[in-house]
Amino acid sequence: MPSIFAYQSSEIDWCESNFQYSQVVAEFYNTFSNVTFLLLGPLMMYLMHPYAQKRSRSIYGISALFMLVGLFSMYFHSTLSFLGQLLDELAILWLLGCCYSIWMPRCYFPAFLGGSRLQFSCLVFITTVVSTFLSFLRPTVNAYALNSIALHILYIVVQEYKKSTNKELRHLVQVSVVLWVLALASWLSDRLLCGFWQRIHFFYLHSIWHVLISFTFPYGMVILSLVDASYEMPGETFKIRYWPRDTWPVGLPYVEVQCDTKKC
Ligand SMILES: CCCCCCCC/C=C\CCCCCCCC(=O)N[C@@H](CO)[C@H](O)/C=C/CCCCCCCCCCCCC
Ligand SMILES: [Ca+2]
Ligand SMILES: [Zn+2]
């Protein structure tokens, strides 16, 4: 039995050919496409700084975990080791767990928790610990299980979309759903239709997934921050802005705290 550190000790191998450009990096494009995680994490920390000061500094922790996901994913694709696979998947699991604890609106908590965020966070923590142990049992199904959590997030986002009359928020939801659908289609296609993609020498679908899902994250973060603020800080006004310019056709969303002259 190979060591968990050994190259290609994971049962999962993505469609990109191995060791094509380097003897050290197994999947070149799949490894370096994770650079978007390392760029977007610090940028979101910077852009969301005013919001974090006003509402919750946990945004910094979430962004740091997001960068860790990118680093572990780089390690996984460069080695295709079992350890790399587990680190990558467990970092995603804990990132999602933290996002749930912080941003899940109270109206979606199970009724027996009586709306307590502390109790909800404990429930999420226990579920995440149990899932961490379960992930060792059938490692090949972990990624499918993680992807299916996205369906629950989508359900929450769609419910909030239906309730909202804020045009900018609705636009953000539409863009994020499109990004996520394209990302998931790339991920599934790389997994399930590899024979076809290899025949036409197109091995980049998993790299495209990395880029698209990493851009879904700032969108998800801004949507959930605004939904959270609308429930928890109804007196405050927050505005969606885009970096580098609001007027550019594409940009990275962030939340600006609007202060009226009395408070600032
Ligand atoms: C109320 C809760 C709100 C939670 C919001 C969370 C938003 C998180 C967004 C992005 C997370 C990024 C995770 C990317 C992982 C990239 C690493 C990777 O590629 N790993 C693969 C192997 O290299 C592995 O096979 C991937 C496994 C699947 C990961 C599934 C991630 C689910 C992302 C959920 C996004 C939902 C967005 C819905 C928007 C409408
Ligand atoms: Ca491969
Ligand atoms: Zn990957």
mmCIF file of C-alpha atoms and ligand atoms in Angstrom:
data_model
loop_
_atom_site.group_PDB
_atom_site.id
_atom_site.type_symbol
_atom_site.label_atom_id
_atom_site.label_comp_id
_atom_site.label_asym_id
_atom_site.label_seq_id
_atom_site.Cartn_x
_atom_site.Cartn_y
_atom_site.Cartn_z
ATOM 1 C CA MET A 1 0.000 0.000 0.000
ATOM 2 C CA PRO A 2 1.550 3.376 -1.024
ATOM 3 C CA SER A 3 2.198 6.099 1.567
ATOM 4 C CA ILE A 4 -0.480 8.811 1.769
ATOM 5 C CA PHE A 5 2.258 11.304 0.751
ATOM 6 C CA ALA A 6 3.183 9.361 -2.399
ATOM 7 C CA TYR A 7 2.596 10.840 -5.854
ATOM 8 C CA GLN A 8 -0.656 9.452 -7.373
ATOM 9 C CA SER A 9 -1.676 7.673 -4.136
ATOM 10 C CA SER A 10 -5.146 9.286 -4.469
ATOM 11 C CA GLU A 11 -7.825 7.218 -6.234
ATOM 12 C CA ILE A 12 -8.827 10.391 -8.081
ATOM 13 C CA ASP A 13 -7.041 11.505 -11.218
ATOM 14 C CA TRP A 14 -8.339 14.488 -13.209
ATOM 15 C CA CYS A 15 -8.560 14.617 -16.994
ATOM 16 C CA GLU A 16 -5.406 16.710 -17.517
ATOM 17 C CA SER A 17 -2.415 14.514 -18.521
ATOM 18 C CA ASN A 18 0.081 13.950 -15.713
ATOM 19 C CA PHE A 19 3.710 15.182 -15.686
ATOM 20 C CA GLN A 20 3.397 16.805 -19.130
ATOM 21 C CA TYR A 21 5.333 19.967 -18.325
ATOM 22 C CA SER A 22 7.306 19.028 -15.210
ATOM 23 C CA GLN A 23 8.518 15.965 -13.324
ATOM 24 C CA VAL A 24 7.538 17.560 -10.010
ATOM 25 C CA VAL A 25 4.078 18.945 -10.820
ATOM 26 C CA ALA A 26 1.637 16.207 -11.830
ATOM 27 C CA GLU A 27 -1.119 18.419 -13.284
ATOM 28 C CA PHE A 28 0.324 21.751 -14.384
ATOM 29 C CA TYR A 29 -2.799 23.749 -15.342
ATOM 30 C CA ASN A 30 -4.893 22.276 -12.517
ATOM 31 C CA THR A 31 -2.177 23.295 -10.044
ATOM 32 C CA PHE A 32 -1.529 26.859 -11.167
ATOM 33 C CA SER A 33 -5.169 27.774 -11.879
ATOM 34 C CA ASN A 34 -5.590 27.842 -8.070
ATOM 35 C CA VAL A 35 -3.667 31.111 -8.020
ATOM 36 C CA THR A 36 -7.041 32.928 -8.226
ATOM 37 C CA PHE A 37 -7.779 31.706 -4.647
ATOM 38 C CA LEU A 38 -4.546 33.309 -3.454
ATOM 39 C CA LEU A 39 -5.317 36.603 -5.219
ATOM 40 C CA LEU A 40 -9.026 36.906 -4.439
ATOM 41 C CA GLY A 41 -8.693 36.006 -0.717
ATOM 42 C CA PRO A 42 -6.537 39.028 0.289
ATOM 43 C CA LEU A 43 -8.390 41.315 -2.137
ATOM 44 C CA MET A 44 -11.741 40.430 -0.522
ATOM 45 C CA MET A 45 -10.228 41.000 2.946
ATOM 46 C CA TYR A 46 -9.203 44.491 1.803
ATOM 47 C CA LEU A 47 -12.456 45.343 -0.004
ATOM 48 C CA MET A 48 -14.702 44.010 2.782
ATOM 49 C CA HIS A 49 -12.675 45.727 5.535
ATOM 50 C CA PRO A 50 -15.282 48.464 6.269
ATOM 51 C CA TYR A 51 -18.063 45.856 6.414
ATOM 52 C CA ALA A 52 -15.964 43.601 8.658
ATOM 53 C CA GLN A 53 -15.377 46.509 11.065
ATOM 54 C CA LYS A 54 -19.081 47.246 11.225
ATOM 55 C CA ARG A 55 -20.567 43.742 11.332
ATOM 56 C CA SER A 56 -18.100 40.885 11.908
ATOM 57 C CA ARG A 57 -14.355 40.318 11.599
ATOM 58 C CA SER A 58 -15.018 36.657 10.752
ATOM 59 C CA ILE A 59 -14.833 37.746 7.075
ATOM 60 C CA TYR A 60 -11.020 37.751 7.531
ATOM 61 C CA GLY A 61 -11.035 34.157 8.862
ATOM 62 C CA ILE A 62 -13.296 32.995 6.023
ATOM 63 C CA SER A 63 -11.021 34.633 3.425
ATOM 64 C CA ALA A 64 -7.946 33.037 5.050
ATOM 65 C CA LEU A 65 -9.628 29.602 4.912
ATOM 66 C CA PHE A 66 -10.463 30.255 1.270
ATOM 67 C CA MET A 67 -6.761 30.858 0.546
ATOM 68 C CA LEU A 68 -5.906 27.667 2.447
ATOM 69 C CA VAL A 69 -8.323 25.772 0.141
ATOM 70 C CA GLY A 70 -6.348 27.150 -2.820
ATOM 71 C CA LEU A 71 -3.019 26.114 -1.288
ATOM 72 C CA PHE A 72 -4.210 22.572 -0.477
ATOM 73 C CA SER A 73 -5.743 22.265 -3.925
ATOM 74 C CA MET A 74 -2.363 23.243 -5.436
ATOM 75 C CA TYR A 75 -0.662 20.584 -3.314
ATOM 76 C CA PHE A 76 -3.262 17.976 -4.331
ATOM 77 C CA HIS A 77 -2.991 18.621 -8.076
ATOM 78 C CA SER A 78 0.786 18.832 -8.020
ATOM 79 C CA THR A 79 1.116 15.440 -6.262
ATOM 80 C CA LEU A 80 -2.257 13.669 -6.742
ATOM 81 C CA SER A 81 -1.528 12.227 -3.279
ATOM 82 C CA PHE A 82 -4.196 10.879 -0.926
ATOM 83 C CA LEU A 83 -3.085 13.383 1.720
ATOM 84 C CA GLY A 84 -3.494 16.212 -0.806
ATOM 85 C CA GLN A 85 -6.999 15.015 -1.660
ATOM 86 C CA LEU A 86 -8.074 14.879 1.993
ATOM 87 C CA LEU A 87 -6.537 18.264 2.875
ATOM 88 C CA ASP A 88 -8.268 19.841 -0.132
ATOM 89 C CA GLU A 89 -11.673 18.304 0.667
ATOM 90 C CA LEU A 90 -11.515 18.855 4.426
ATOM 91 C CA ALA A 91 -10.526 22.514 3.969
ATOM 92 C CA ILE A 92 -13.591 22.977 1.701
ATOM 93 C CA LEU A 93 -15.798 21.188 4.276
ATOM 94 C CA TRP A 94 -14.609 23.463 7.118
ATOM 95 C CA LEU A 95 -14.894 26.566 4.929
ATOM 96 C CA LEU A 96 -18.521 25.692 4.178
ATOM 97 C CA GLY A 97 -19.141 24.920 7.887
ATOM 98 C CA CYS A 98 -17.810 28.365 8.892
ATOM 99 C CA CYS A 99 -19.872 30.073 6.174
ATOM 100 C CA TYR A 100 -23.008 28.315 7.434
ATOM 101 C CA SER A 101 -22.374 29.304 11.076
ATOM 102 C CA ILE A 102 -21.813 32.944 10.216
ATOM 103 C CA TRP A 103 -24.246 33.683 7.435
ATOM 104 C CA MET A 104 -27.178 31.288 7.593
ATOM 105 C CA PRO A 105 -30.226 33.510 8.256
ATOM 106 C CA ARG A 106 -31.972 32.559 11.521
ATOM 107 C CA CYS A 107 -35.306 31.913 9.771
ATOM 108 C CA TYR A 108 -33.733 28.774 8.208
ATOM 109 C CA PHE A 109 -32.475 27.357 11.536
ATOM 110 C CA PRO A 110 -34.186 24.118 12.644
ATOM 111 C CA ALA A 111 -37.159 25.054 14.863
ATOM 112 C CA PHE A 112 -35.808 23.224 17.954
ATOM 113 C CA LEU A 113 -32.883 25.705 18.171
ATOM 114 C CA GLY A 114 -35.247 28.604 18.871
ATOM 115 C CA GLY A 115 -33.244 30.993 16.660
ATOM 116 C CA SER A 116 -30.039 30.772 18.716
ATOM 117 C CA ARG A 117 -26.944 31.291 16.512
ATOM 118 C CA LEU A 118 -24.695 29.839 19.193
ATOM 119 C CA GLN A 119 -26.669 26.594 19.248
ATOM 120 C CA PHE A 120 -26.804 26.531 15.444
ATOM 121 C CA SER A 121 -23.013 26.977 15.274
ATOM 122 C CA CYS A 122 -22.581 24.060 17.745
ATOM 123 C CA LEU A 123 -24.813 21.905 15.533
ATOM 124 C CA VAL A 124 -22.782 22.861 12.428
ATOM 125 C CA PHE A 125 -19.532 22.187 14.326
ATOM 126 C CA ILE A 126 -20.676 18.682 15.411
ATOM 127 C CA THR A 127 -21.898 17.894 11.857
ATOM 128 C CA THR A 128 -18.566 19.071 10.410
ATOM 129 C CA VAL A 129 -16.541 16.965 12.884
ATOM 130 C CA VAL A 130 -18.665 13.858 12.109
ATOM 131 C CA SER A 131 -18.359 14.518 8.349
ATOM 132 C CA THR A 132 -14.567 14.865 8.762
ATOM 133 C CA PHE A 133 -14.405 11.306 10.150
ATOM 134 C CA LEU A 134 -16.887 9.976 7.556
ATOM 135 C CA SER A 135 -14.755 11.404 4.734
ATOM 136 C CA PHE A 136 -12.102 8.718 5.409
ATOM 137 C CA LEU A 137 -14.606 5.898 4.727
ATOM 138 C CA ARG A 138 -15.355 6.444 1.000
ATOM 139 C CA PRO A 139 -12.912 9.132 -0.210
ATOM 140 C CA THR A 140 -14.136 8.926 -3.817
ATOM 141 C CA VAL A 141 -17.630 10.200 -2.883
ATOM 142 C CA ASN A 142 -16.414 13.188 -0.815
ATOM 143 C CA ALA A 143 -16.257 15.626 -3.725
ATOM 144 C CA TYR A 144 -19.797 14.665 -4.864
ATOM 145 C CA ALA A 145 -21.063 15.142 -1.294
ATOM 146 C CA LEU A 146 -19.420 18.591 -1.114
ATOM 147 C CA ASN A 147 -20.932 19.606 -4.432
ATOM 148 C CA SER A 148 -24.382 18.558 -3.238
ATOM 149 C CA ILE A 149 -24.107 21.019 -0.299
ATOM 150 C CA ALA A 150 -24.133 23.730 -2.990
ATOM 151 C CA LEU A 151 -27.743 22.734 -3.780
ATOM 152 C CA HIS A 152 -28.798 23.678 -0.249
ATOM 153 C CA ILE A 153 -26.939 27.002 -0.510
ATOM 154 C CA LEU A 154 -28.659 27.584 -3.844
ATOM 155 C CA TYR A 155 -32.050 26.914 -2.190
ATOM 156 C CA ILE A 156 -31.359 29.563 0.499
ATOM 157 C CA VAL A 157 -30.098 32.077 -2.076
ATOM 158 C CA VAL A 158 -33.166 31.532 -4.313
ATOM 159 C CA GLN A 159 -35.541 31.996 -1.329
ATOM 160 C CA GLU A 160 -33.825 35.302 -0.490
ATOM 161 C CA TYR A 161 -33.881 36.320 -4.176
ATOM 162 C CA LYS A 162 -37.665 35.847 -4.233
ATOM 163 C CA LYS A 163 -38.088 37.976 -1.082
ATOM 164 C CA SER A 164 -35.825 40.812 -2.242
ATOM 165 C CA THR A 165 -36.836 43.895 -4.203
ATOM 166 C CA ASN A 166 -33.242 45.178 -4.302
ATOM 167 C CA LYS A 167 -32.337 45.190 -8.017
ATOM 168 C CA GLU A 168 -28.579 45.149 -7.364
ATOM 169 C CA LEU A 169 -28.832 42.158 -5.033
ATOM 170 C CA ARG A 170 -31.016 40.301 -7.521
ATOM 171 C CA HIS A 171 -28.443 40.987 -10.263
ATOM 172 C CA LEU A 172 -25.688 39.632 -8.019
ATOM 173 C CA VAL A 173 -27.684 36.440 -7.395
ATOM 174 C CA GLN A 174 -28.264 35.958 -11.133
ATOM 175 C CA VAL A 175 -24.553 36.340 -11.937
ATOM 176 C CA SER A 176 -23.502 34.031 -9.090
ATOM 177 C CA VAL A 177 -25.933 31.305 -10.188
ATOM 178 C CA VAL A 178 -24.619 31.511 -13.771
ATOM 179 C CA LEU A 179 -21.005 31.320 -12.506
ATOM 180 C CA TRP A 180 -21.819 28.349 -10.272
ATOM 181 C CA VAL A 181 -23.734 26.467 -13.022
ATOM 182 C CA LEU A 182 -20.817 26.951 -15.459
ATOM 183 C CA ALA A 183 -18.338 25.887 -12.742
ATOM 184 C CA LEU A 184 -20.302 22.757 -11.851
ATOM 185 C CA ALA A 185 -20.774 21.850 -15.534
ATOM 186 C CA SER A 186 -16.971 22.078 -16.008
ATOM 187 C CA TRP A 187 -16.298 19.962 -12.890
ATOM 188 C CA LEU A 188 -18.812 17.248 -13.873
ATOM 189 C CA SER A 189 -17.703 17.246 -17.484
ATOM 190 C CA ASP A 190 -14.054 16.753 -16.492
ATOM 191 C CA ARG A 191 -15.067 13.877 -14.176
ATOM 192 C CA LEU A 192 -17.585 12.093 -16.376
ATOM 193 C CA LEU A 193 -16.700 12.859 -20.008
ATOM 194 C CA CYS A 194 -12.903 12.682 -19.856
ATOM 195 C CA GLY A 195 -12.636 10.253 -22.796
ATOM 196 C CA PHE A 196 -14.311 12.779 -25.087
ATOM 197 C CA TRP A 197 -12.174 15.741 -23.896
ATOM 198 C CA GLN A 198 -8.998 13.688 -24.302
ATOM 199 C CA ARG A 199 -9.944 12.812 -27.877
ATOM 200 C CA ILE A 200 -10.180 16.518 -28.744
ATOM 201 C CA HIS A 201 -7.073 17.375 -26.631
ATOM 202 C CA PHE A 202 -8.926 19.737 -24.303
ATOM 203 C CA PHE A 203 -7.794 19.038 -20.765
ATOM 204 C CA TYR A 204 -8.564 22.357 -19.086
ATOM 205 C CA LEU A 205 -12.077 21.913 -17.694
ATOM 206 C CA HIS A 206 -10.987 21.340 -14.098
ATOM 207 C CA SER A 207 -8.746 24.440 -14.300
ATOM 208 C CA ILE A 208 -11.757 26.399 -15.599
ATOM 209 C CA TRP A 209 -13.733 25.080 -12.588
ATOM 210 C CA HIS A 210 -11.051 26.454 -10.223
ATOM 211 C CA VAL A 211 -11.266 29.924 -11.776
ATOM 212 C CA LEU A 212 -15.083 30.026 -11.950
ATOM 213 C CA ILE A 213 -15.711 28.656 -8.435
ATOM 214 C CA SER A 214 -13.114 31.002 -6.948
ATOM 215 C CA PHE A 215 -15.010 33.950 -8.505
ATOM 216 C CA THR A 216 -18.306 32.526 -7.189
ATOM 217 C CA PHE A 217 -16.915 32.925 -3.675
ATOM 218 C CA PRO A 218 -16.811 36.786 -3.581
ATOM 219 C CA TYR A 219 -20.297 36.848 -5.087
ATOM 220 C CA GLY A 220 -21.569 34.365 -2.460
ATOM 221 C CA MET A 221 -19.808 36.325 0.293
ATOM 222 C CA VAL A 222 -21.391 39.642 -0.730
ATOM 223 C CA ILE A 223 -24.892 38.158 -1.190
ATOM 224 C CA LEU A 224 -24.818 36.438 2.193
ATOM 225 C CA SER A 225 -23.284 39.462 3.969
ATOM 226 C CA LEU A 226 -26.084 41.670 2.635
ATOM 227 C CA VAL A 227 -28.814 39.170 3.491
ATOM 228 C CA ASP A 228 -27.315 38.800 6.984
ATOM 229 C CA ALA A 229 -27.132 42.596 7.424
ATOM 230 C CA SER A 230 -30.731 43.036 6.275
ATOM 231 C CA TYR A 231 -31.875 40.673 9.065
ATOM 232 C CA GLU A 232 -29.410 41.575 11.815
ATOM 233 C CA MET A 233 -28.743 45.313 11.201
ATOM 234 C CA PRO A 234 -31.974 46.633 9.661
ATOM 235 C CA GLY A 235 -31.143 50.272 10.513
ATOM 236 C CA GLU A 236 -27.883 50.327 8.526
ATOM 237 C CA THR A 237 -27.492 50.965 4.807
ATOM 238 C CA PHE A 238 -25.080 48.900 2.749
ATOM 239 C CA LYS A 239 -24.382 49.311 -0.937
ATOM 240 C CA ILE A 240 -22.965 46.894 -3.519
ATOM 241 C CA ARG A 241 -19.886 48.286 -5.246
ATOM 242 C CA TYR A 242 -17.584 46.727 -7.868
ATOM 243 C CA TRP A 243 -13.797 46.710 -7.944
ATOM 244 C CA PRO A 244 -11.952 48.224 -9.761
ATOM 245 C CA ARG A 245 -14.798 50.459 -11.089
ATOM 246 C CA ASP A 246 -18.602 50.296 -10.824
ATOM 247 C CA THR A 247 -18.811 51.354 -14.469
ATOM 248 C CA TRP A 248 -16.680 48.530 -15.876
ATOM 249 C CA PRO A 249 -18.607 45.684 -17.540
ATOM 250 C CA VAL A 250 -16.963 43.133 -15.200
ATOM 251 C CA GLY A 251 -15.811 43.643 -11.633
ATOM 252 C CA LEU A 252 -15.463 42.084 -8.227
ATOM 253 C CA PRO A 253 -18.387 42.867 -5.905
ATOM 254 C CA TYR A 254 -17.946 44.164 -2.357
ATOM 255 C CA VAL A 255 -20.058 45.844 0.308
ATOM 256 C CA GLU A 256 -19.728 49.529 1.081
ATOM 257 C CA VAL A 257 -20.984 50.843 4.409
ATOM 258 C CA GLN A 258 -23.062 53.969 3.803
ATOM 259 C CA CYS A 259 -23.090 56.315 6.741
ATOM 260 C CA ASP A 260 -25.479 59.183 7.207
ATOM 261 C CA THR A 261 -23.844 62.399 8.434
ATOM 262 C CA LYS A 262 -25.249 62.041 11.964
ATOM 263 C CA LYS A 263 -23.458 58.757 12.593
ATOM 264 C CA CYS A 264 -20.111 59.389 10.827
HETATM 265 C C1 LIG B 1 -25.467 29.826 4.089
HETATM 266 C C2 LIG B 1 -24.152 29.223 3.740
HETATM 267 C C3 LIG B 1 -23.402 29.970 2.744
HETATM 268 C C4 LIG B 1 -22.123 29.346 2.255
HETATM 269 C C5 LIG B 1 -21.552 30.108 1.108
HETATM 270 C C6 LIG B 1 -20.280 29.522 0.674
HETATM 271 C C7 LIG B 1 -19.779 30.025 -0.628
HETATM 272 C C8 LIG B 1 -18.535 29.262 -0.932
HETATM 273 C C9 LIG B 1 -18.104 29.440 -2.305
HETATM 274 C C10 LIG B 1 -17.073 28.808 -2.787
HETATM 275 C C11 LIG B 1 -16.260 27.761 -2.084
HETATM 276 C C12 LIG B 1 -15.112 27.386 -2.926
HETATM 277 C C13 LIG B 1 -14.652 25.984 -2.791
HETATM 278 C C14 LIG B 1 -13.850 25.611 -4.018
HETATM 279 C C15 LIG B 1 -13.053 24.392 -3.891
HETATM 280 C C16 LIG B 1 -11.940 24.332 -4.923
HETATM 281 C C17 LIG B 1 -10.944 23.224 -4.717
HETATM 282 C C18 LIG B 1 -11.196 22.090 -5.682
HETATM 283 O O1 LIG B 1 -11.290 22.302 -6.852
HETATM 284 N N1 LIG B 1 -11.303 20.896 -5.194
HETATM 285 C C19 LIG B 1 -11.624 19.785 -6.047
HETATM 286 C C20 LIG B 1 -10.389 18.917 -6.231
HETATM 287 O O2 LIG B 1 -9.346 19.684 -6.629
HETATM 288 C C21 LIG B 1 -12.751 19.004 -5.470
HETATM 289 O O3 LIG B 1 -13.024 17.915 -6.300
HETATM 290 C C22 LIG B 1 -13.981 19.851 -5.385
HETATM 291 C C23 LIG B 1 -15.002 19.459 -4.643
HETATM 292 C C24 LIG B 1 -16.324 20.161 -4.634
HETATM 293 C C25 LIG B 1 -16.352 21.450 -3.873
HETATM 294 C C26 LIG B 1 -17.738 21.985 -3.785
HETATM 295 C C27 LIG B 1 -17.773 23.399 -3.309
HETATM 296 C C28 LIG B 1 -19.175 23.894 -3.120
HETATM 297 C C29 LIG B 1 -19.247 25.351 -3.427
HETATM 298 C C30 LIG B 1 -20.580 25.896 -3.145
HETATM 299 C C31 LIG B 1 -20.852 27.133 -3.901
HETATM 300 C C32 LIG B 1 -22.295 27.467 -3.901
HETATM 301 C C33 LIG B 1 -22.566 28.700 -4.617
HETATM 302 C C34 LIG B 1 -24.012 28.893 -4.878
HETATM 303 C C35 LIG B 1 -24.244 30.221 -5.473
HETATM 304 C C36 LIG B 1 -25.591 30.473 -5.899
HETATM 305 CA CA CA B 2 -4.537 13.669 -14.547
HETATM 306 ZN ZN ZN B 3 -9.119 20.946 -8.190
#
